[in-house]
mmCIF file of C-alpha atoms and ligand atoms in Angstrom:
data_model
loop_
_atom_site.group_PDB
_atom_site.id
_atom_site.type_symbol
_atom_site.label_atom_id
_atom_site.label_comp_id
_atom_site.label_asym_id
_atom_site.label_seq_id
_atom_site.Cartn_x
_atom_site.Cartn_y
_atom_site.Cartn_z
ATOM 1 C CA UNK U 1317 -21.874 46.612 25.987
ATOM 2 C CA UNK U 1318 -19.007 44.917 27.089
ATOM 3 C CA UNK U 1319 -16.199 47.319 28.675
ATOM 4 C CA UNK U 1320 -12.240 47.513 27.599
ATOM 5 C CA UNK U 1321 -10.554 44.467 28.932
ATOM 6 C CA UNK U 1322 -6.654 43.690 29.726
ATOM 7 C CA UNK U 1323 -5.989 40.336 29.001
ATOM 8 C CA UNK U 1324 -2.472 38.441 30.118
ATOM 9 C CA UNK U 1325 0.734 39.511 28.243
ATOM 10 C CA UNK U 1326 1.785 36.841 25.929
ATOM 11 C CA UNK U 1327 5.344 36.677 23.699
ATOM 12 C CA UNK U 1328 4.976 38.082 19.917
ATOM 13 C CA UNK U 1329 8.768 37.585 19.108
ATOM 14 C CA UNK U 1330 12.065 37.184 20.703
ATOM 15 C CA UNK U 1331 12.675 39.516 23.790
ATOM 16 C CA UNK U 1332 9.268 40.877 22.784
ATOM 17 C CA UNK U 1333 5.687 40.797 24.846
ATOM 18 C CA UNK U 1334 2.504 41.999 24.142
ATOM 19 C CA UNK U 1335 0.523 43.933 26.394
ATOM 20 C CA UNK U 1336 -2.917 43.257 24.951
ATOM 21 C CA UNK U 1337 -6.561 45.055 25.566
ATOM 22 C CA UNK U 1338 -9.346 44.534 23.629
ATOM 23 C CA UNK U 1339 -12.229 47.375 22.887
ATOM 24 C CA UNK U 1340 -15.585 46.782 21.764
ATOM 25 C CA UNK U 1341 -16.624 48.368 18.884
ATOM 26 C CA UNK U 1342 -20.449 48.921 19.719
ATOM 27 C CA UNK U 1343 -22.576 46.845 16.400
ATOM 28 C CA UNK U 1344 -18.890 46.250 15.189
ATOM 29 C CA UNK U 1345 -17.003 44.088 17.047
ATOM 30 C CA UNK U 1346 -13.480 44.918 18.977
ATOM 31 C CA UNK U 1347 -10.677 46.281 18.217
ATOM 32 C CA UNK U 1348 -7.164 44.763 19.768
ATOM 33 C CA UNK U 1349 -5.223 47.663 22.039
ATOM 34 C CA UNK U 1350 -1.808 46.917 21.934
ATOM 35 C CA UNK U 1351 1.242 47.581 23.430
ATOM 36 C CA UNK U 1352 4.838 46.278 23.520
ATOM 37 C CA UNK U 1353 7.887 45.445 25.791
ATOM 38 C CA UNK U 1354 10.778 45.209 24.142
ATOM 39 C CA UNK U 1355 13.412 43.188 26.953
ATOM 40 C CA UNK U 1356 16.965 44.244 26.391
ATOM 41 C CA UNK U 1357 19.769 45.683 28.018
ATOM 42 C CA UNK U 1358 17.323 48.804 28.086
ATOM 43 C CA UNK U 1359 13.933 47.893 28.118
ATOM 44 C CA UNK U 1360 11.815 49.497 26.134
ATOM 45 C CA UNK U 1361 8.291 50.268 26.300
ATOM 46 C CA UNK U 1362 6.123 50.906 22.471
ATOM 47 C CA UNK U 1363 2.998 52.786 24.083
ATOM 48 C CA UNK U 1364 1.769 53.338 27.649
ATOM 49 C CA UNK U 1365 -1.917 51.163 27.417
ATOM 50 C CA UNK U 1366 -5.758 52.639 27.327
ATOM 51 C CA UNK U 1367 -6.342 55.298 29.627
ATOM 52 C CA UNK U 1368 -9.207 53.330 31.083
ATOM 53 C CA UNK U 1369 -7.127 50.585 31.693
ATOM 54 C CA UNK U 1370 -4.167 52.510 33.073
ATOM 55 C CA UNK U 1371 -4.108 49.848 36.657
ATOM 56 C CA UNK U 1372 -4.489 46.672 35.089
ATOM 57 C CA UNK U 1373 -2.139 47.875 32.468
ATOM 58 C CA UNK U 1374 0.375 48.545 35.236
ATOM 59 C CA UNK U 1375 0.000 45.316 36.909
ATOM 60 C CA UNK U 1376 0.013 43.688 33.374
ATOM 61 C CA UNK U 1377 3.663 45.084 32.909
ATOM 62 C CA UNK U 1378 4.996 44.354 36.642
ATOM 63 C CA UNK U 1379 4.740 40.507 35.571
ATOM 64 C CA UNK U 1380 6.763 41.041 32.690
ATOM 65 C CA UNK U 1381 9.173 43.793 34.471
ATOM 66 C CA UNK U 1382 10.113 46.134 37.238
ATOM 67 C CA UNK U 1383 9.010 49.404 35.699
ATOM 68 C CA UNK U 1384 11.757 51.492 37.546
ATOM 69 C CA UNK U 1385 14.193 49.665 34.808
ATOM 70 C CA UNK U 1386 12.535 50.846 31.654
ATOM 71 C CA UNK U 1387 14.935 52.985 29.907
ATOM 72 C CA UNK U 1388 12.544 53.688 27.314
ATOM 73 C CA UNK U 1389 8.806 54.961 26.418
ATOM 74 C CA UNK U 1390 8.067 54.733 22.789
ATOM 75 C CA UNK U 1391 5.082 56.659 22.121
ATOM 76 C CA UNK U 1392 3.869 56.603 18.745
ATOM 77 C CA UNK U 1393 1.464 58.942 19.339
ATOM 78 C CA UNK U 1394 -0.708 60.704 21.970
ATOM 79 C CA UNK U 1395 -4.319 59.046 21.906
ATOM 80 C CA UNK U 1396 -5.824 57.832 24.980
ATOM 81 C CA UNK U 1397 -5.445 54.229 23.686
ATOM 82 C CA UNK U 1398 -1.655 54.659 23.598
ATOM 83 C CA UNK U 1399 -0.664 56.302 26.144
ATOM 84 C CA UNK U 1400 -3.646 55.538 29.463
ATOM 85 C CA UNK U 1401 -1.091 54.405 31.925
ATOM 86 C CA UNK U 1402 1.836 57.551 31.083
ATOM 87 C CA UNK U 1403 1.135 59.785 34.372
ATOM 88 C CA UNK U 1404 1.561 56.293 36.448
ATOM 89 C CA UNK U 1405 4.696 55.138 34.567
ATOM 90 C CA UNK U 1406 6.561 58.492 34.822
ATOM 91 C CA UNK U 1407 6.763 57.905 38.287
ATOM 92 C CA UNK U 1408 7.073 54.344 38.329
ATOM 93 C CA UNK U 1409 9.854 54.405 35.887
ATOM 94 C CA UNK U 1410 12.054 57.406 36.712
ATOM 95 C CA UNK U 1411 15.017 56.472 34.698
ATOM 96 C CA UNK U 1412 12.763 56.303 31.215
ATOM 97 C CA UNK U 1413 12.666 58.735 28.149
ATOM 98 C CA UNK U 1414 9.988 59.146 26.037
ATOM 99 C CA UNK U 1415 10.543 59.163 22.211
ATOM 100 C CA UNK U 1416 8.475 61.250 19.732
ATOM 101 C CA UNK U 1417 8.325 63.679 17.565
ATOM 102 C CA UNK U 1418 8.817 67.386 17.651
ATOM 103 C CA UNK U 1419 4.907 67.848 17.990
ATOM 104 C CA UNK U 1420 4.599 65.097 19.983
ATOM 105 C CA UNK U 1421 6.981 66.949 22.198
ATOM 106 C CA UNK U 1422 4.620 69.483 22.111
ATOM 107 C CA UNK U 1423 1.823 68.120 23.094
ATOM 108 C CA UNK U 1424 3.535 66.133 25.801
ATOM 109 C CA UNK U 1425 4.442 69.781 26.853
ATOM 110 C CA UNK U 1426 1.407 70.835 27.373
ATOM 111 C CA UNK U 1427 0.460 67.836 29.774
ATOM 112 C CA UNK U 1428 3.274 69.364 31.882
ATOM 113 C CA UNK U 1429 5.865 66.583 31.150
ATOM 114 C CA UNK U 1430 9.143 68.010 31.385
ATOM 115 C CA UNK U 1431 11.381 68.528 28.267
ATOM 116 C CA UNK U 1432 14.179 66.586 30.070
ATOM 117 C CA UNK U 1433 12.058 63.312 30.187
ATOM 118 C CA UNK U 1434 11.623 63.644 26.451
ATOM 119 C CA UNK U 1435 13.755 62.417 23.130
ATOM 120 C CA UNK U 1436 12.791 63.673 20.263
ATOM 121 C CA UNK U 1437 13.073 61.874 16.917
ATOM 122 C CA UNK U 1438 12.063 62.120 13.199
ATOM 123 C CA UNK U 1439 11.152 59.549 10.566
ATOM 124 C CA UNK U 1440 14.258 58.243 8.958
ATOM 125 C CA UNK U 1441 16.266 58.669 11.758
ATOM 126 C CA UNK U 1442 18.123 55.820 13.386
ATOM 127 C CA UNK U 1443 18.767 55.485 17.573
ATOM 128 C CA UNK U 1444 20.611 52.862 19.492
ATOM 129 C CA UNK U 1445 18.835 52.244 22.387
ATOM 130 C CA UNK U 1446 20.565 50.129 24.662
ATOM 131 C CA UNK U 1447 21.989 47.315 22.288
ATOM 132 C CA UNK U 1448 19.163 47.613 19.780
ATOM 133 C CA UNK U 1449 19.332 49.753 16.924
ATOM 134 C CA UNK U 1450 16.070 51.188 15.364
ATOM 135 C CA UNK U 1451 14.883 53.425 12.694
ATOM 136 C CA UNK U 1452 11.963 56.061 13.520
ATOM 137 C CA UNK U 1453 9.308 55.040 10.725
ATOM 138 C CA UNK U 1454 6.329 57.171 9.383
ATOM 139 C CA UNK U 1455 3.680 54.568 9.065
ATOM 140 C CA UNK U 1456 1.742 54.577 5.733
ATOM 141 C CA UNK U 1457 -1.397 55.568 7.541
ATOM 142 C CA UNK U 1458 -2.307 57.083 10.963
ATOM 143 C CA UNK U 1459 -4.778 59.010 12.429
ATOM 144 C CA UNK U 1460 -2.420 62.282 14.584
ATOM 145 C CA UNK U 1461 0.670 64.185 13.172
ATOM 146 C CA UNK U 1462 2.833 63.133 15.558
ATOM 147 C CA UNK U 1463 2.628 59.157 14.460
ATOM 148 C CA UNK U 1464 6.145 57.598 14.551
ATOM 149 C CA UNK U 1465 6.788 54.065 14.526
ATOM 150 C CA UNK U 1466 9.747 52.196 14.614
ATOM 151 C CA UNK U 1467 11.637 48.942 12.608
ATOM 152 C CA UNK U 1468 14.325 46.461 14.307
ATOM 153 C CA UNK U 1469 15.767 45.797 11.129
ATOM 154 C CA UNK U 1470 18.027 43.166 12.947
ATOM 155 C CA UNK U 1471 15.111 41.208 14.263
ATOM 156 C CA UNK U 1472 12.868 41.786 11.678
ATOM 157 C CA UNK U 1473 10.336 43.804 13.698
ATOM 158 C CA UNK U 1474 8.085 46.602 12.669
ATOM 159 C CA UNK U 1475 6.209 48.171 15.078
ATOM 160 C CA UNK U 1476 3.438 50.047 13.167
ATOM 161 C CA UNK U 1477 0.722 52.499 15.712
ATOM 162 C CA UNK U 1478 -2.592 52.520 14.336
ATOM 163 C CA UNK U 1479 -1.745 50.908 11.007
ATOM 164 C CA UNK U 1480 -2.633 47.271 9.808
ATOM 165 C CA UNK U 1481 -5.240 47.316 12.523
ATOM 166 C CA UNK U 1482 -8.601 45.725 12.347
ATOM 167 C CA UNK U 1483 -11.909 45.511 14.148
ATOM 168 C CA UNK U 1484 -12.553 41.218 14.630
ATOM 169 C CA UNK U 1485 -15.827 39.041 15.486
ATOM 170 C CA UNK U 1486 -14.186 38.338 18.531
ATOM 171 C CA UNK U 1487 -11.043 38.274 20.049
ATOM 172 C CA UNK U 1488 -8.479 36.049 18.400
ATOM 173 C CA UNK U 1489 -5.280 35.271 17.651
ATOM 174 C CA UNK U 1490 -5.639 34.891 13.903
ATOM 175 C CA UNK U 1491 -7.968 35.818 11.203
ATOM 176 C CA UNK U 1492 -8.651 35.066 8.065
ATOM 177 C CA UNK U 1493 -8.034 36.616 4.844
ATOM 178 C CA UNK U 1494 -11.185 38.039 4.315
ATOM 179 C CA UNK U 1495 -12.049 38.559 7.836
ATOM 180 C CA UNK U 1496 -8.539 40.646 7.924
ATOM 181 C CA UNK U 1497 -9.480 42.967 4.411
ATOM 182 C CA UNK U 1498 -12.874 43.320 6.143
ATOM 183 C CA UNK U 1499 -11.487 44.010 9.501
ATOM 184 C CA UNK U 1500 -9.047 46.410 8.032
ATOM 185 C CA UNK U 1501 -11.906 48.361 6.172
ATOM 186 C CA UNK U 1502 -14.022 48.643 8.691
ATOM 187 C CA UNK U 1503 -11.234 50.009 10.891
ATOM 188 C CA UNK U 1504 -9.805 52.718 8.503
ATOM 189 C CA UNK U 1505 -12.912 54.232 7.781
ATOM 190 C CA UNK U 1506 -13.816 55.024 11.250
ATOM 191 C CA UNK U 1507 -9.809 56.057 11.980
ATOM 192 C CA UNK U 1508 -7.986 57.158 8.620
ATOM 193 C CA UNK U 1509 -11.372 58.565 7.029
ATOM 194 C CA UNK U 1510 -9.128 60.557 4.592
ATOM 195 C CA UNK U 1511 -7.679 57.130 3.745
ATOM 196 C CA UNK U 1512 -10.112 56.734 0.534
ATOM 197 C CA UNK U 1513 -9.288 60.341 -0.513
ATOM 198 C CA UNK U 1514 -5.490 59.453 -0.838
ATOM 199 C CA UNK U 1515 -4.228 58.717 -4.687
ATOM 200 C CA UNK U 1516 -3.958 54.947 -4.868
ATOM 201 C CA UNK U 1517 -0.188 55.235 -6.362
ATOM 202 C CA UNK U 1518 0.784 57.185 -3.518
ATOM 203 C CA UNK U 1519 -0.375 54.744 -1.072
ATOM 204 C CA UNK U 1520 1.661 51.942 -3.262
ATOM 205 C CA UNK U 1521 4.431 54.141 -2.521
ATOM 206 C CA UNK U 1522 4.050 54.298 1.139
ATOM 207 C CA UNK U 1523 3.106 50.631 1.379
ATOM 208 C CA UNK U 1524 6.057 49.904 -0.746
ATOM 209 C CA UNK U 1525 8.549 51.420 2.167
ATOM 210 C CA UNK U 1526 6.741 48.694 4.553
ATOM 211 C CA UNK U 1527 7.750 46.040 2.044
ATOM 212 C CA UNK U 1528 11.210 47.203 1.571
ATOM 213 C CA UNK U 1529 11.753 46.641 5.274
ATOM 214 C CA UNK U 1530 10.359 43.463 4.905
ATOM 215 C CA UNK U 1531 9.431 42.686 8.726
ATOM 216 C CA UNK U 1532 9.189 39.415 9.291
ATOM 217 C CA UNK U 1533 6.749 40.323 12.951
ATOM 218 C CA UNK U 1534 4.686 43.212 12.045
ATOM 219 C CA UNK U 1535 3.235 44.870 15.534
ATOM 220 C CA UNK U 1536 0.685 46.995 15.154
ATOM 221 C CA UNK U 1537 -1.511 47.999 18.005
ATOM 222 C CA UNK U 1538 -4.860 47.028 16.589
ATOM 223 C CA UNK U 1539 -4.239 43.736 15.060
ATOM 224 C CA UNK U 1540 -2.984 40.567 17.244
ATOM 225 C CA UNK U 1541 0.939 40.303 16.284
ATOM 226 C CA UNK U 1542 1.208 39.379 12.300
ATOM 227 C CA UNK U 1543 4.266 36.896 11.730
ATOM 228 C CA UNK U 1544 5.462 35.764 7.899
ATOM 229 C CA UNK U 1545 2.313 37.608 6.799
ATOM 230 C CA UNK U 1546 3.249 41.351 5.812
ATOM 231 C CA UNK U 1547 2.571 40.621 2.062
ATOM 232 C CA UNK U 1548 -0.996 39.659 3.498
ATOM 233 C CA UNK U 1549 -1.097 42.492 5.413
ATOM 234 C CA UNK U 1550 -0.147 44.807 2.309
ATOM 235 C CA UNK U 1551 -2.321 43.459 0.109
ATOM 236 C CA UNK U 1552 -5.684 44.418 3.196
ATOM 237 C CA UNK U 1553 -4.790 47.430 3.475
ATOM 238 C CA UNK U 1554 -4.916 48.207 -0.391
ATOM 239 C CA UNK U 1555 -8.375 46.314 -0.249
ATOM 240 C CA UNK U 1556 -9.238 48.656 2.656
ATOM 241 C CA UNK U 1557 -8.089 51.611 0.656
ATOM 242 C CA UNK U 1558 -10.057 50.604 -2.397
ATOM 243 C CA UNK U 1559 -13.522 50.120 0.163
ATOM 244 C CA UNK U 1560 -12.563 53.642 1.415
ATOM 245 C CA UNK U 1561 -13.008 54.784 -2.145
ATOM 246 C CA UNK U 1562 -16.305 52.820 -3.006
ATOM 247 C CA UNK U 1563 -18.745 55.011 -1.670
ATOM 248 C CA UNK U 1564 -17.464 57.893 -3.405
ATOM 249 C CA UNK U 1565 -16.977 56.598 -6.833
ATOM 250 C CA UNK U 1566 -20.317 55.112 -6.361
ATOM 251 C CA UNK U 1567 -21.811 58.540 -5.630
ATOM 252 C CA UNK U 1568 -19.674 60.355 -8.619
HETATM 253 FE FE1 FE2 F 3064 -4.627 56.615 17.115
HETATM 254 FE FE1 FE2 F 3065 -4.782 53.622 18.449
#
């Protein structure tokens, strides 16, 4: 089996770089890691890289930026995929805050991280970070409590956690329709296993919040950046919802 790899951070939008990793999925395929650097008058980092990947994650982000002038750690959660190189960056970057929830607070607590390094936020709630405004967002699926996204409503960005993402072939930068529903499927039912459980309408409604933010760049750390496509991406995740629900209807 191939091991997790760090490949070369590339641009997904204005003032925005991807950190990508890629994970095999043994008999599956991989799964893309990814995290973001947002470059503005205070950087800002969405997710701290696999935890087996923690030094080339590190060197990965010292060609993009000096760590020690991150202002910002956006964690949307606290699995090892998101947050691998955290212990190296608190000290690299002394001047950042991490942003999560109240139980990601928590949990960050219990790692030892002091509360002073640590800004707590809540879905719905809007920050200004530096120059950039954004709006803590509850994703419409996730796999830990603490999940928090976030939107940059004035550059049409959406940065998503786990959602959207999708187990390819092989890495790429694009897939196809059906290779993204299939993708998608594959990867909530080994994630978001309660996905299929969840009434269909109140899915629509959660889905429908993504659409009323209408993000032109949707980031979401398992799927190579998706631009112009988030009625696409709307539309595979209701198709993975639906193959979440075969099996049980089948068995009823
Ligand atoms: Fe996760
Ligand atoms: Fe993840």
């Amino acid at each position: 089996m191939q091991p997790p790899q760090m490949h070369a951070p590339f641009e997904a939008a204005d003032g925005v770089a991807v950190l990508p990793a890629w994970l095999p999925v043994p008999g599956m395929g991989v799964l893309p890691a990814n995290a973001f650097l947002i470059e503005d008058r205070e950087p800002i980092l969405v997710d701290a890289g696999v935890g087996v990947l923690a030094e080339p994650f590190v060197a990965a982000l010292r060609t993009l930026i000096a760590p020690e002038r991150l202002r910002w750690i956006w964690l949307t959660h606290m699995d090892p995929d998101h947050t691998g190189a955290l212990g190296e960056l608190l000290s690299a970057a002394p001047e950042a805050r991490l942003v999560t929830t109240f139980l990601g607070a928590g949990k960050l607590g219990l790692s030892g991280v002091s509360p002073e390094r640590i800004q707590v936020v809540e879905a719905g709630e809007t920050l200004a970070l530096g120059a950039r405004t954004v709006t803590a967002v509850r994703p419409p699926y996730f796999d830990a409590p603490e999940t928090i996204g976030l939107a940059d409503r004035d550059n049409g960005l959406l940065f998503c956690a786990d959602a959207f993402g999708a187990v390819a072939a092989a890495p790429a930068d694009s897939l196809g329709e059906a290779a993204l529903a299939q993708g998608m499927a594959v990867w909530a039912r080994l994630d978001t296993p309660w996905l299929g459980d969840l009434d269909p309408a109140r899915f629509e409604r959660a889905l429908a919040q993504v659409a009323e933010l209408s993000p032109r760049t949707v980031l979401s750390a398992h799927l190579p950046p998706a631009r112009d496509m988030t009625a696409a991406l709307l539309e595979a995740a209701r198709t993975a919802q639906q193959a979440s629900r075969a099996p049980r209807a089948a068995a009823a």
